[in-house]
PDB file of C-alpha atoms in Angstrom:
ATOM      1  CA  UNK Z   1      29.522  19.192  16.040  1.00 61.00           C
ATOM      2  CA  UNK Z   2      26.310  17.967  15.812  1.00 77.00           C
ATOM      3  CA  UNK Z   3      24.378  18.944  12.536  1.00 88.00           C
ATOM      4  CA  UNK Z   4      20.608  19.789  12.059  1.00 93.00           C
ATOM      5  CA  UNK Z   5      19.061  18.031   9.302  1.00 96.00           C
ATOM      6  CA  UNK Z   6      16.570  19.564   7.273  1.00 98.00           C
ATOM      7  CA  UNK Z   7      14.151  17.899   4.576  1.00 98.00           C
ATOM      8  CA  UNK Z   8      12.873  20.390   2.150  1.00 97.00           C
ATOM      9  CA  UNK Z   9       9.991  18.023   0.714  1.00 93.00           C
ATOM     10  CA  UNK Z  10       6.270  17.369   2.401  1.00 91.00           C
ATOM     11  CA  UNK Z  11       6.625  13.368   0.720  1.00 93.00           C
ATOM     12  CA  UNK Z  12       6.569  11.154   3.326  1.00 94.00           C
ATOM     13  CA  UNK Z  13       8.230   8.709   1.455  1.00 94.00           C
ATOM     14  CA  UNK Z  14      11.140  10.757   1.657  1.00 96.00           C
ATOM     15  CA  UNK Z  15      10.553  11.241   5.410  1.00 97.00           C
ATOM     16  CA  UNK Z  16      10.298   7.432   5.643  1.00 96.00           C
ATOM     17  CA  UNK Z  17      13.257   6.778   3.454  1.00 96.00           C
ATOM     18  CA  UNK Z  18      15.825   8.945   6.048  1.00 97.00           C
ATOM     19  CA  UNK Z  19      14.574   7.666   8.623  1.00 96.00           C
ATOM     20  CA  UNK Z  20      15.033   4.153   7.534  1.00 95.00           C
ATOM     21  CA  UNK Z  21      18.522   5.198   7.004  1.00 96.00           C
ATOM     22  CA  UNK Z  22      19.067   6.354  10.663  1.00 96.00           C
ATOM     23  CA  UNK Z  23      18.577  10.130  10.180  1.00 96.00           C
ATOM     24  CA  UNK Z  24      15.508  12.088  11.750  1.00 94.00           C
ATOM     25  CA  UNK Z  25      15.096  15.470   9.759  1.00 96.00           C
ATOM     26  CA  UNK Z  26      12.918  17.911  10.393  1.00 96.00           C
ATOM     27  CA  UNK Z  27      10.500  18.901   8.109  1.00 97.00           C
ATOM     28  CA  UNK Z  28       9.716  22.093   6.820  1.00 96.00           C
ATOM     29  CA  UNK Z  29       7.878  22.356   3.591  1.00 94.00           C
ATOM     30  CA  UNK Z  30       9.254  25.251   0.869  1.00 91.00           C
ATOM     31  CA  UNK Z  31       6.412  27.308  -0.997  1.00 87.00           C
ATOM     32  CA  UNK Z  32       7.850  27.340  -4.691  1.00 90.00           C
ATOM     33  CA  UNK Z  33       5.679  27.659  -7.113  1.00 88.00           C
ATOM     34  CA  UNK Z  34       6.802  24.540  -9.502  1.00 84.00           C
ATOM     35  CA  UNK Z  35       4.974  25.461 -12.350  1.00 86.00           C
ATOM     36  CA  UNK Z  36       7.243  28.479 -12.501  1.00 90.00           C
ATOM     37  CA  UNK Z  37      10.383  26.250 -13.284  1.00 92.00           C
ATOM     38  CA  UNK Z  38      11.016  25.502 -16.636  1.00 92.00           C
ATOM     39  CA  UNK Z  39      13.909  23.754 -18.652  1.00 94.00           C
ATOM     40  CA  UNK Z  40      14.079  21.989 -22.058  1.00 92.00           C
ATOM     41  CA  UNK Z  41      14.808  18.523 -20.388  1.00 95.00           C
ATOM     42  CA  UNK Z  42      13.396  16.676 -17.443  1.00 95.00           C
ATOM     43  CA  UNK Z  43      17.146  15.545 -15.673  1.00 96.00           C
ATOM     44  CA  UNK Z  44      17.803  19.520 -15.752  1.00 97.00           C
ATOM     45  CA  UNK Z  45      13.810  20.262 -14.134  1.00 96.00           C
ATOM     46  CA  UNK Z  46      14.020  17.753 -11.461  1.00 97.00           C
ATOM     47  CA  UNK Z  47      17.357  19.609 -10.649  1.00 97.00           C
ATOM     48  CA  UNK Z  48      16.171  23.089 -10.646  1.00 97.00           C
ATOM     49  CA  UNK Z  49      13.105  21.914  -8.540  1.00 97.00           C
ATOM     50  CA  UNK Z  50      15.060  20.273  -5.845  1.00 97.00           C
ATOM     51  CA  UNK Z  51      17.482  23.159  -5.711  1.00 97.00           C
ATOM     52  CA  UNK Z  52      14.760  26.095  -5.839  1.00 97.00           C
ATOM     53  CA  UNK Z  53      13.262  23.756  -2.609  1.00 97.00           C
ATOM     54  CA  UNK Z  54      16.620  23.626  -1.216  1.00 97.00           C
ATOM     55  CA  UNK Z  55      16.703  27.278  -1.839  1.00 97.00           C
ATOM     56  CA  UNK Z  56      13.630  28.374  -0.065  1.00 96.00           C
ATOM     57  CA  UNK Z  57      14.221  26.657   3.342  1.00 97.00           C
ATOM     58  CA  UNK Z  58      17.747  27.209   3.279  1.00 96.00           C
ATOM     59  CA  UNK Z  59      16.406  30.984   3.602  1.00 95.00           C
ATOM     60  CA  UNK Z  60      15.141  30.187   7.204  1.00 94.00           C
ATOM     61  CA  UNK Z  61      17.690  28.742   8.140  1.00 95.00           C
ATOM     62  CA  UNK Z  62      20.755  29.459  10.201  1.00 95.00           C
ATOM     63  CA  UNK Z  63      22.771  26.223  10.664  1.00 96.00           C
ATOM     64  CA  UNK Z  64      21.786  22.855   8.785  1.00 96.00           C
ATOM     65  CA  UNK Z  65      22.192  21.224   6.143  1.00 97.00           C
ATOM     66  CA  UNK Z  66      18.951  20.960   3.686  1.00 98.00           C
ATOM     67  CA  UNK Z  67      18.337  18.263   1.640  1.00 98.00           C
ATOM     68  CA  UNK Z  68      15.757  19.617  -1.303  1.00 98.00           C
ATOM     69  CA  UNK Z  69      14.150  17.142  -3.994  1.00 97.00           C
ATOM     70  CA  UNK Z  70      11.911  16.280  -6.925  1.00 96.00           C
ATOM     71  CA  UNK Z  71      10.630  13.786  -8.752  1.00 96.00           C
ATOM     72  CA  UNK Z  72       9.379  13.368 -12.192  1.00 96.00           C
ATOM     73  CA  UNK Z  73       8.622  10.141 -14.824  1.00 97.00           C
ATOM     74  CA  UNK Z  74       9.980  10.989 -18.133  1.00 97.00           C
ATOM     75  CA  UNK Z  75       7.501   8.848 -20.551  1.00 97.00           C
ATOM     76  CA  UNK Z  76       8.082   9.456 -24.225  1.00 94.00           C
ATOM     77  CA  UNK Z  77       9.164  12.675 -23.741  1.00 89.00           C
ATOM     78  CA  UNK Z  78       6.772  13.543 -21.656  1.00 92.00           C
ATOM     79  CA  UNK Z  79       7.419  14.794 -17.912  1.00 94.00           C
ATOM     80  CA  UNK Z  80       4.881  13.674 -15.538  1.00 94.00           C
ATOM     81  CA  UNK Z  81       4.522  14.543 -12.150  1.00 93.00           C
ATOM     82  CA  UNK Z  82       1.070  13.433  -9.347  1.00 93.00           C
ATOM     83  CA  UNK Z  83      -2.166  13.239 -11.645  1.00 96.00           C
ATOM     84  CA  UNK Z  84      -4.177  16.143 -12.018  1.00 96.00           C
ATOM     85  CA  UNK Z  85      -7.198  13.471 -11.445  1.00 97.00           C
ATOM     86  CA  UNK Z  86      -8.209   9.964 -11.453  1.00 97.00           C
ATOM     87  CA  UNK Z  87      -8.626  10.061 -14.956  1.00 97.00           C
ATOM     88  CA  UNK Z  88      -5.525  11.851 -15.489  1.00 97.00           C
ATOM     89  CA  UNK Z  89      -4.008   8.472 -13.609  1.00 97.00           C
ATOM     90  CA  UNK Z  90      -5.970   6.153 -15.733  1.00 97.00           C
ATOM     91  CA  UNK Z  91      -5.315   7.397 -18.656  1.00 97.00           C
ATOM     92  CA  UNK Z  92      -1.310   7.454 -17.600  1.00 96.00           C
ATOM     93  CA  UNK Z  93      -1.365   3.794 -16.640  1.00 97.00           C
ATOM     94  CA  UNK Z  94      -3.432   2.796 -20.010  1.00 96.00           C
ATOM     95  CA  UNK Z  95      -0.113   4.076 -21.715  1.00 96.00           C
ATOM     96  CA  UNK Z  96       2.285   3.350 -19.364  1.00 97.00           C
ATOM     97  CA  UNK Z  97       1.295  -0.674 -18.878  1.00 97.00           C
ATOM     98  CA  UNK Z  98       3.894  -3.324 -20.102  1.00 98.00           C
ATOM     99  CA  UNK Z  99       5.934  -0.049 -20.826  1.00 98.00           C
ATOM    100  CA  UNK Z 100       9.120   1.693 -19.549  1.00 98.00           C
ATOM    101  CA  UNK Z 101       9.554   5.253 -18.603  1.00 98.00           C
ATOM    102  CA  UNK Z 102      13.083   7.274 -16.830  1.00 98.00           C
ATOM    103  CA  UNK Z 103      12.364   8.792 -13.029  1.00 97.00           C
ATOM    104  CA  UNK Z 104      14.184  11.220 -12.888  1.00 97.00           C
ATOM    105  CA  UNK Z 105      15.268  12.174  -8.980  1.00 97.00           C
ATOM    106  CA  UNK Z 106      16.605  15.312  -8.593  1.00 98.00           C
ATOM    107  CA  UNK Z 107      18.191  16.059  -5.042  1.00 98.00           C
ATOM    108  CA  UNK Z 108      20.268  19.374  -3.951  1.00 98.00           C
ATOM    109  CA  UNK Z 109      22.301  19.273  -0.695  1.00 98.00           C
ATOM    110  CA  UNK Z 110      23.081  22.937   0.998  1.00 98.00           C
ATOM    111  CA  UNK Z 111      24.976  23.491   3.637  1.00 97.00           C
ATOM    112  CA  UNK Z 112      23.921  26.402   5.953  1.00 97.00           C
ATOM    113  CA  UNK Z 113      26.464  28.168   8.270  1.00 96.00           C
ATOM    114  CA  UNK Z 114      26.035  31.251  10.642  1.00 95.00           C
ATOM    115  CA  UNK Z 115      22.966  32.080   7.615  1.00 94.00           C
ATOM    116  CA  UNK Z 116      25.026  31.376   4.587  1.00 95.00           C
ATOM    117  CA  UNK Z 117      25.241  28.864   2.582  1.00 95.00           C
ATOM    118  CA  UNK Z 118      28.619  27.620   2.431  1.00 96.00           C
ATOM    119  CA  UNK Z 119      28.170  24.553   0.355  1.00 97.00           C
ATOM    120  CA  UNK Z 120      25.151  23.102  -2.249  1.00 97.00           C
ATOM    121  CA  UNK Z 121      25.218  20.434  -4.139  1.00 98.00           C
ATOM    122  CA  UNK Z 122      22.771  19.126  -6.858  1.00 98.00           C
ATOM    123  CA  UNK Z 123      22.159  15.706  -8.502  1.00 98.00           C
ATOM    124  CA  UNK Z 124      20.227  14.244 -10.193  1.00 98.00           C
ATOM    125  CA  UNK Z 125      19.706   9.954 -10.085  1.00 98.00           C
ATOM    126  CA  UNK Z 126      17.837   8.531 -13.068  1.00 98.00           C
ATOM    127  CA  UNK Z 127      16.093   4.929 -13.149  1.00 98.00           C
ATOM    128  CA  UNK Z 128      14.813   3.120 -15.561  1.00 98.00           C
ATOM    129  CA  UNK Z 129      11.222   1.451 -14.742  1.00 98.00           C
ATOM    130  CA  UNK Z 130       9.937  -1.504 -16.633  1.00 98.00           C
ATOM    131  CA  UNK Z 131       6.295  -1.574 -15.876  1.00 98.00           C
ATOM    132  CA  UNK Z 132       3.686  -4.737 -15.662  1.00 98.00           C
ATOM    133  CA  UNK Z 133       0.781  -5.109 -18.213  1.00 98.00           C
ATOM    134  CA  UNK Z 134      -1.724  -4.486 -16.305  1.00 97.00           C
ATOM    135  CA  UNK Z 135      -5.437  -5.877 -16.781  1.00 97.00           C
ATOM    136  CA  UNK Z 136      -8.567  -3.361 -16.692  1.00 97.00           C
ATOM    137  CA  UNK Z 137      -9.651  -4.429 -13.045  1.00 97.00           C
ATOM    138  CA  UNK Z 138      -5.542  -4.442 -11.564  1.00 97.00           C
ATOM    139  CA  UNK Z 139      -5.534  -0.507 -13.071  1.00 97.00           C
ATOM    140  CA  UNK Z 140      -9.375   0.208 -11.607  1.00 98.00           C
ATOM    141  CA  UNK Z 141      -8.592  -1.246  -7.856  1.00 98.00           C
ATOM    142  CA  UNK Z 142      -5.239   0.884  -8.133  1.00 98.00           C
ATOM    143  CA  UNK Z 143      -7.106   3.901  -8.892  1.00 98.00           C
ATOM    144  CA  UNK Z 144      -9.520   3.032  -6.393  1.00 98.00           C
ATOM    145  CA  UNK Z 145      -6.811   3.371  -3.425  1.00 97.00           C
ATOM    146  CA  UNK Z 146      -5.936   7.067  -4.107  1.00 97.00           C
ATOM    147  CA  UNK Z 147      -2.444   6.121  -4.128  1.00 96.00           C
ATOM    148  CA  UNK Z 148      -1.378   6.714  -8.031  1.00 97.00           C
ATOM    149  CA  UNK Z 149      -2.510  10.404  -7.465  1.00 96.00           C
ATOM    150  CA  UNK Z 150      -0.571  11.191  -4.614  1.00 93.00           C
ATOM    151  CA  UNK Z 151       2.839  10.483  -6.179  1.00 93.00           C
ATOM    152  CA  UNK Z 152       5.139  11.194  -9.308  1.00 91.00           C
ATOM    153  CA  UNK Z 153       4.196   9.100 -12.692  1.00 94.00           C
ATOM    154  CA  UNK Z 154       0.840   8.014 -10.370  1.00 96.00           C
ATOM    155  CA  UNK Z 155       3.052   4.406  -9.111  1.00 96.00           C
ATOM    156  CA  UNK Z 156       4.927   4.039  -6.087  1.00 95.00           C
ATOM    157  CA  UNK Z 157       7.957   1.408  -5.534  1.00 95.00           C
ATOM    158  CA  UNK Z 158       7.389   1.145  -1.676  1.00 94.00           C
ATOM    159  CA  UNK Z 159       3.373   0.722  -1.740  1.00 95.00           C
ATOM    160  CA  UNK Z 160       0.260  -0.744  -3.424  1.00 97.00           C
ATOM    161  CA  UNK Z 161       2.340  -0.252  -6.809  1.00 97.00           C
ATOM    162  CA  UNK Z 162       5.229  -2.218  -6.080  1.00 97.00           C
ATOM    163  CA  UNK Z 163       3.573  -5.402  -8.078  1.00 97.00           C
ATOM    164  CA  UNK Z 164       2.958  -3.455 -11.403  1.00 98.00           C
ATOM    165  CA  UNK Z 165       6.694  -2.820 -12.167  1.00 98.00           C
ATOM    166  CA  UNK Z 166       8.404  -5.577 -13.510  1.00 97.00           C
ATOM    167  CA  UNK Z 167      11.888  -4.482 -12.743  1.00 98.00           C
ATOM    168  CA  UNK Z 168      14.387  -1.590 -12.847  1.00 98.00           C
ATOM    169  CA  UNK Z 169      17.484  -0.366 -13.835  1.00 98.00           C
ATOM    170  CA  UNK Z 170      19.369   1.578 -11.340  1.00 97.00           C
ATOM    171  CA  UNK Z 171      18.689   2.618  -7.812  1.00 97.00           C
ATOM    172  CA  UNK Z 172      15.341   1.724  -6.278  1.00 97.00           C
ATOM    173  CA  UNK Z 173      15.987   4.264  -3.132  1.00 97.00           C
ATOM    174  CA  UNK Z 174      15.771   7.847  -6.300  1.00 97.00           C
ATOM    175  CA  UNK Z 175      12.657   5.807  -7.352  1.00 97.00           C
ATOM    176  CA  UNK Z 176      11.208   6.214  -4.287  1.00 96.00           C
ATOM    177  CA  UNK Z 177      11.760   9.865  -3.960  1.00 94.00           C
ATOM    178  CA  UNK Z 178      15.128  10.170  -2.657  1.00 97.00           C
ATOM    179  CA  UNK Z 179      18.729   8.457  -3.525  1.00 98.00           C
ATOM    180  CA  UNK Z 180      20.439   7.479  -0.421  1.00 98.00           C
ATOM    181  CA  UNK Z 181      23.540   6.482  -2.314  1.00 98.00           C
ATOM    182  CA  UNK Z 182      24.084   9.961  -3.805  1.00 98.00           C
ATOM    183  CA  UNK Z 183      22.988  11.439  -0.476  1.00 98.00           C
ATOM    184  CA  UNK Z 184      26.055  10.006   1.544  1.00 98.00           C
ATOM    185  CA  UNK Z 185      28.267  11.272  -1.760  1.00 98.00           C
ATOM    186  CA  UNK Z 186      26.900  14.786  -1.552  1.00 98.00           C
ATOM    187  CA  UNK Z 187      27.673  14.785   2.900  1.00 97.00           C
ATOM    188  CA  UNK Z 188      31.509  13.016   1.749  1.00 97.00           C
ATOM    189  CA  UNK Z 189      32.086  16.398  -0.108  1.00 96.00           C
ATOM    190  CA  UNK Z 190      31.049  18.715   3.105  1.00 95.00           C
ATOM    191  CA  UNK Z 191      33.543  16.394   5.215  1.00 94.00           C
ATOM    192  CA  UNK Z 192      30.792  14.459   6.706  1.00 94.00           C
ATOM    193  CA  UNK Z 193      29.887  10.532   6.656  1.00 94.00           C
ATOM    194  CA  UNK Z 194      26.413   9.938   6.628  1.00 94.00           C
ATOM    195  CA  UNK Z 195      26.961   7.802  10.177  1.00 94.00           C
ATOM    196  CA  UNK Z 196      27.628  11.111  11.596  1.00 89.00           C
ATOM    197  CA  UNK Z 197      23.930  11.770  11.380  1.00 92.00           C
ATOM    198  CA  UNK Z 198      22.601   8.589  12.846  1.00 92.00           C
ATOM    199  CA  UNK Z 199      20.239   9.200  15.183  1.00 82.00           C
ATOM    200  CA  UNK Z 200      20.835   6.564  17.798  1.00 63.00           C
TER     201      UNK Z 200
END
């Protein structure tokens, strides 16, 4: 049987990353209120995000399987999610160049039969980032794109920010917003290779 596919998530680097893979989900976004989720460490917030997302669309839904997610940069403690402002993202990258922070990637996987949910699963992928010292003018023309504000930590993997991190440790898919790896794990415990979804 053929399976609906459902991304919980408005990123389009998400989008972008399934569909690279060979799936075509449909988007629909989930209202939750994120400042409403708390927890004492960022791994266990990125996981209660992604499965409150999961959650909310999984409500609407009568037969797919929802894929919910959340990212965060843990940075000396610190959880940071899109800039409040370009200031906000200056400031960020003034601490954050020739340093290294954790994104965390949180990602739940329900599975939604005849309107129940018959199966979730939540993980959550962490990667270390080494980032580049940047000079004044590299972190200015960044800012100047729009792109650090639109994003987790305010630096992307699969864009204009790709040159200011210097490597990382771990999977570069979760740092982009959504770990393929751990997605094909999560379908292997419903019965389901991730092949099954190609959209060909």
């Amino acid at each position: 049987m053929e399976r609906r596919l459902v991304l919980a998530s408005a990123s389009p680097a998400r989008l972008a990353l399934l569909r690279q893979a060979g799936l075509n989900p449909e988007v629909v976004v989930s209202d939750v209120d994120e400042t409403a989720v708390r927890a004492p460490r960022v791994g266990e917030l990125v996981a209660l995000l992604a499965a409150a997302k999961a959650t909310a669309v999984a409500k609407q839904e009568t037969d797919a399987l929802v894929i919910g997610a959340d990212s965060l940069l843990e940075f000396r403690g610190q959880a940071l999610g899109k800039p409040a402002d370009v200031k906000d993202a200056r400031d960020r990258w003034q601490r954050m160049s020739g340093k290294s922070g954790v994104l965390h990637t949180g990602q739940a996987l329900f599975d939604i039969q005849d309107g129940e949910v018959v199966g979730r699963d939540v993980a959550v992928v962490s990667t270390v980032v080494h980032f580049a010292t940047m000079t004044p003018a590299e972190v200015e023309a960044y800012l100047a794109t729009g792109e650090p504000l639109a994003v987790a930590g305010a630096f992307t993997l699969d864009g204009l920010g790709a040159p200011f991190v210097r490597r990382i440790e771990g999977d570069p898919a979760a740092v982009v917003g959504l770990s393929l790896a751990t997605l094909r794990t999560q379908l292997a415990k419903r019965g389901l290779t991730i092949t099954d979804l190609w959209q060909r």
